[in-house]
CSV table of C-alpha atoms in Angstrom, one decimal:
chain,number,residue,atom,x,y,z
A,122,UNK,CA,-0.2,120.8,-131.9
A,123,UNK,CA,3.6,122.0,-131.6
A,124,UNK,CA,6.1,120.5,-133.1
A,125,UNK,CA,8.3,121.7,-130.3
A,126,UNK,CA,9.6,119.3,-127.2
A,127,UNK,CA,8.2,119.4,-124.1
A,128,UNK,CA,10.4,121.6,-121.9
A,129,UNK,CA,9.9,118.9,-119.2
A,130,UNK,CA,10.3,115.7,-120.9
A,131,UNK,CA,14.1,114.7,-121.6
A,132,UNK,CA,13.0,111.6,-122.5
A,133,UNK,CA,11.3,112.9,-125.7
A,134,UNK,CA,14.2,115.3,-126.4
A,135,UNK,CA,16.2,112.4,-128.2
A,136,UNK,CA,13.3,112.3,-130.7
A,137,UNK,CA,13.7,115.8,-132.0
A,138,UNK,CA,17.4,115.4,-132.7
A,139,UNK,CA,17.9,115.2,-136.9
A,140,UNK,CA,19.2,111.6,-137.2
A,141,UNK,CA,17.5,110.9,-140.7
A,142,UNK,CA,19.8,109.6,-143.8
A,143,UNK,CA,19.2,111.2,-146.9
A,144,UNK,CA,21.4,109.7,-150.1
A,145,UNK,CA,20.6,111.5,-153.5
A,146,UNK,CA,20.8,109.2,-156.3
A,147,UNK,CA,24.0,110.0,-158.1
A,148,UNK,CA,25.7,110.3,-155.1
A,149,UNK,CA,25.9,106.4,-154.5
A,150,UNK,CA,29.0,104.5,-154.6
A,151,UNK,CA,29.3,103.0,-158.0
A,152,UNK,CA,30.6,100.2,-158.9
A,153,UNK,CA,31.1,97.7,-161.5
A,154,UNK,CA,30.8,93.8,-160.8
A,155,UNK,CA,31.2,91.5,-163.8
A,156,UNK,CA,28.9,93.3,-166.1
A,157,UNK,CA,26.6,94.5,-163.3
A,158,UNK,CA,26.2,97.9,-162.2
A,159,UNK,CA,25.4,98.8,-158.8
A,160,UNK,CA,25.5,102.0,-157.3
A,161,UNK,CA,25.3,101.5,-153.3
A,162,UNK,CA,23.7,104.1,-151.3
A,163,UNK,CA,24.0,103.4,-148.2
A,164,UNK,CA,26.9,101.0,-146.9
A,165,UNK,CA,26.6,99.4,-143.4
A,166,UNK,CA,29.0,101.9,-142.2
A,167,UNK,CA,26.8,104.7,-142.7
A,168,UNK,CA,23.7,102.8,-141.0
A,169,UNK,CA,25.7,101.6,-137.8
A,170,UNK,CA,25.9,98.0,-139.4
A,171,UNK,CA,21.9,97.6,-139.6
A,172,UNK,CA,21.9,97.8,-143.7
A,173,UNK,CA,23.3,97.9,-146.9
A,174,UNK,CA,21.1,99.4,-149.3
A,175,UNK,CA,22.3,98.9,-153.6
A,176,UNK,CA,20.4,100.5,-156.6
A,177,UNK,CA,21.2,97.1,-159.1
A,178,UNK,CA,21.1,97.4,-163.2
A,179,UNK,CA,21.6,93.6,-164.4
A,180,UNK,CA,22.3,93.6,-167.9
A,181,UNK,CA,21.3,90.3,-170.2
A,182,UNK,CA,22.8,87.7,-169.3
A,183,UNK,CA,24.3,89.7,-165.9
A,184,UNK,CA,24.0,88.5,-162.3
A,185,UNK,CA,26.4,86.7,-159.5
A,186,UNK,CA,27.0,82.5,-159.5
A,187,UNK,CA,25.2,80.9,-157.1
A,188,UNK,CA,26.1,81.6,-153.3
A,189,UNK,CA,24.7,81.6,-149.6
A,190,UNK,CA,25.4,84.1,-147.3
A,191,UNK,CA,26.3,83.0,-144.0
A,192,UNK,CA,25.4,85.7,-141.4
A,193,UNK,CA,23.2,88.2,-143.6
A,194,UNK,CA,19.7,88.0,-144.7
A,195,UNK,CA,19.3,89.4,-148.2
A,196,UNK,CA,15.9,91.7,-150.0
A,197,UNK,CA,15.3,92.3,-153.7
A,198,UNK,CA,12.4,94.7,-155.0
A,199,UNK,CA,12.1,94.5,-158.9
A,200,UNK,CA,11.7,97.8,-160.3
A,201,UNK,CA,11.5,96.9,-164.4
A,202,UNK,CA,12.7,94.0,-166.2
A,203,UNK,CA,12.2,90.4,-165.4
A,204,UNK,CA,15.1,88.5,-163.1
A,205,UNK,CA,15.3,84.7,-162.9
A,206,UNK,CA,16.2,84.0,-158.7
A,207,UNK,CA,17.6,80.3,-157.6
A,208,UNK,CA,16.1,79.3,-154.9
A,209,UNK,CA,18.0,76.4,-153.2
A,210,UNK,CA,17.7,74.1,-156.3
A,211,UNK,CA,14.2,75.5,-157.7
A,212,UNK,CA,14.1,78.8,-159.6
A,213,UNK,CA,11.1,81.1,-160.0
A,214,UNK,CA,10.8,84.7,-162.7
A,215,UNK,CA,10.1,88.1,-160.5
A,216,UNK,CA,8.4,90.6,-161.9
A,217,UNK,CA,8.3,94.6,-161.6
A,218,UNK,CA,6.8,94.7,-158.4
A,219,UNK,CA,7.7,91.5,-156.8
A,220,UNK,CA,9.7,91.5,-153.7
A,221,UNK,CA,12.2,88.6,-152.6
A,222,UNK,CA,13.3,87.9,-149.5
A,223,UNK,CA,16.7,85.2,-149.1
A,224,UNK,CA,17.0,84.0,-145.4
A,225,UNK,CA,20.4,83.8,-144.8
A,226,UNK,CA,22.3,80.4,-145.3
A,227,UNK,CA,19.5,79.8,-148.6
A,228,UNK,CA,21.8,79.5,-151.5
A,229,UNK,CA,20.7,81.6,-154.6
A,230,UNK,CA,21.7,84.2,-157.1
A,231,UNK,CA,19.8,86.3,-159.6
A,232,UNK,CA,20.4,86.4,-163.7
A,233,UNK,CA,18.7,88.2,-166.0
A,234,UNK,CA,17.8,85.7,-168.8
A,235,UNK,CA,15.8,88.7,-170.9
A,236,UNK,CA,17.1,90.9,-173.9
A,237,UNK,CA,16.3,93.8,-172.2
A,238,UNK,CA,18.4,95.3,-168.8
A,239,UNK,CA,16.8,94.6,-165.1
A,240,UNK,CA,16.5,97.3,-162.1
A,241,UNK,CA,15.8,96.0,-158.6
A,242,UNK,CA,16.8,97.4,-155.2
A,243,UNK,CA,18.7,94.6,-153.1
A,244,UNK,CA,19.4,95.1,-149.4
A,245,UNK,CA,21.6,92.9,-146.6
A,246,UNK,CA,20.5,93.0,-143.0
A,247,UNK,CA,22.7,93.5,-141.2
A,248,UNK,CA,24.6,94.9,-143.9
A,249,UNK,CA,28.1,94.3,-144.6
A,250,UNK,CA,27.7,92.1,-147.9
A,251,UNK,CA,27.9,95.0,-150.1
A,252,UNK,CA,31.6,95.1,-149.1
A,253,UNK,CA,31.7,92.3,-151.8
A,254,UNK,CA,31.5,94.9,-154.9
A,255,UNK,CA,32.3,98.3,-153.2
A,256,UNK,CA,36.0,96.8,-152.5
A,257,UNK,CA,36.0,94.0,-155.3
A,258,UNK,CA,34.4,95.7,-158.1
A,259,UNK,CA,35.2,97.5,-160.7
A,260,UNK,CA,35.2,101.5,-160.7
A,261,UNK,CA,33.3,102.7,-163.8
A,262,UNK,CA,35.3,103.9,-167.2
A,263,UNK,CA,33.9,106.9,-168.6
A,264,UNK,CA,32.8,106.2,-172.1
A,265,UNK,CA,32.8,102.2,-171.6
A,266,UNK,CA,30.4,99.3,-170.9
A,267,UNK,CA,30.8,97.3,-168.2
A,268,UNK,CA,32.0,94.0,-169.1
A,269,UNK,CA,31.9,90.4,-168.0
A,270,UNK,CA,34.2,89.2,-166.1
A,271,UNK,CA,36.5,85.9,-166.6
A,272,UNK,CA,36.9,83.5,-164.4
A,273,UNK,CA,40.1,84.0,-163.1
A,274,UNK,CA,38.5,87.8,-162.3
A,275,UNK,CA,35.9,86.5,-160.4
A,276,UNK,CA,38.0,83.8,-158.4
A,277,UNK,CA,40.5,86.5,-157.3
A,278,UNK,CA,37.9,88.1,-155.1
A,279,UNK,CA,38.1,84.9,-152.8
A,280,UNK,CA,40.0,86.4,-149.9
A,281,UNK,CA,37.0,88.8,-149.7
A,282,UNK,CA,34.4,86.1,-149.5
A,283,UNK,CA,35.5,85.1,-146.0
A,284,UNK,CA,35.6,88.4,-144.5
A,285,UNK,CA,33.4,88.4,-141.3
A,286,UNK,CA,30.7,90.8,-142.8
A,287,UNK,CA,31.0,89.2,-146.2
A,288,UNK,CA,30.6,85.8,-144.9
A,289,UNK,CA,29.9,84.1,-148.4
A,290,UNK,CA,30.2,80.5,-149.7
A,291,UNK,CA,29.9,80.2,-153.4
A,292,UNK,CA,27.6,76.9,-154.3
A,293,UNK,CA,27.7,77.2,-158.4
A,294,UNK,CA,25.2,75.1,-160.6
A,295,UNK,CA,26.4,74.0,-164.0
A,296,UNK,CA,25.0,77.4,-166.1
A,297,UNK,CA,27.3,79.2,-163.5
A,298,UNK,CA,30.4,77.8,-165.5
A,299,UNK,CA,29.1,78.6,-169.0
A,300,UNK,CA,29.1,81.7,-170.7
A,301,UNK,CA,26.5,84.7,-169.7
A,302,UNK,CA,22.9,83.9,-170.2
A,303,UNK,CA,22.6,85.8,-173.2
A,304,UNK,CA,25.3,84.5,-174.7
A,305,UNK,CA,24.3,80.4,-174.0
């Protein structure tokens, strides 16, 4: 079988154009978000608005206050560590493995109440939510750890939250107002 397009088929021609996305690893968009570290590989403006796809390191104690996103569904897939997700007003553990899925306008967030750090994959469809970090975060500092952020850090992103493809409404829960999980 040929991997060639039929000469008389334009219709097919399309499918034979090189349209894939290929990202390395280290050359994602890094960025530091009040202790977490996530390195963004592909930002909705590289996927026509479809996605936003983050490589996520949650450090004890790391993850975002509680939230809902307005116009963007969000996906986690746990690659090591255990991470504690809200769900509404329930929570539940995920595992290595596990996959989440957060319809938009659920509130939630994700902390990592282990000693040890968490990696997961998380994803917004459409994308756009990503914006969040890659324009309010941090950029690394050779030779530093990334460090929690305090309060007044956190609240200063607020003109971001409202941002069409941000579209985010913080909903904290009492823990939210404390000190890191590890540090509780």
């Amino acid at each position: 079988m040929s991997s060639a397009a039929p000469n008389n088929d334009t219709e097919t021609a399309g499918y034979f154009r090189p349209r894939v996305m290929h990202v390395p690893a280290e050359k994602g968009v890094v960025k530091w978000m009040s202790g977490d570290v996530y390195s963004t590989l592909a930002p909705a403006g590289s996927t026509g608005g479809i996605l936003g796809f983050t490589d996520c390191w949650v450090p004890p104690g790391g993850g975002p206050i509680a939230h809902v996103h307005k116009s963007a569904d969000e996906s986690f897939y746990v690659i090591s560590g255990a991470v504690e997700f809200l769900n509404g007003d329930e929570t539940f553990t995920a595992n290595p493995g596990d996959f989440v899925f957060v319809p938009r306008g659920t509130r939630h967030r994700f902390r990592n109440r282990t000693d040890e750090q968490v990696r997961m994959i998380s994803f917004f469809t459409p994308g756009g939510g990503e914006g969040l970090w890659l324009e309010g975060g941090d950029d690394p500092v050779p030779g530093e750890e990334p460090a929690f952020w305090p309060a007044e850090r956190g609240i200063a992103l607020g003109p971001l939250l409202s941002r069409p493809e941000i579209d985010l409404l913080l909903l904290p829960e009492a823990p939210d107002f404390e000190a890191p999980a590890d540090q509780a």
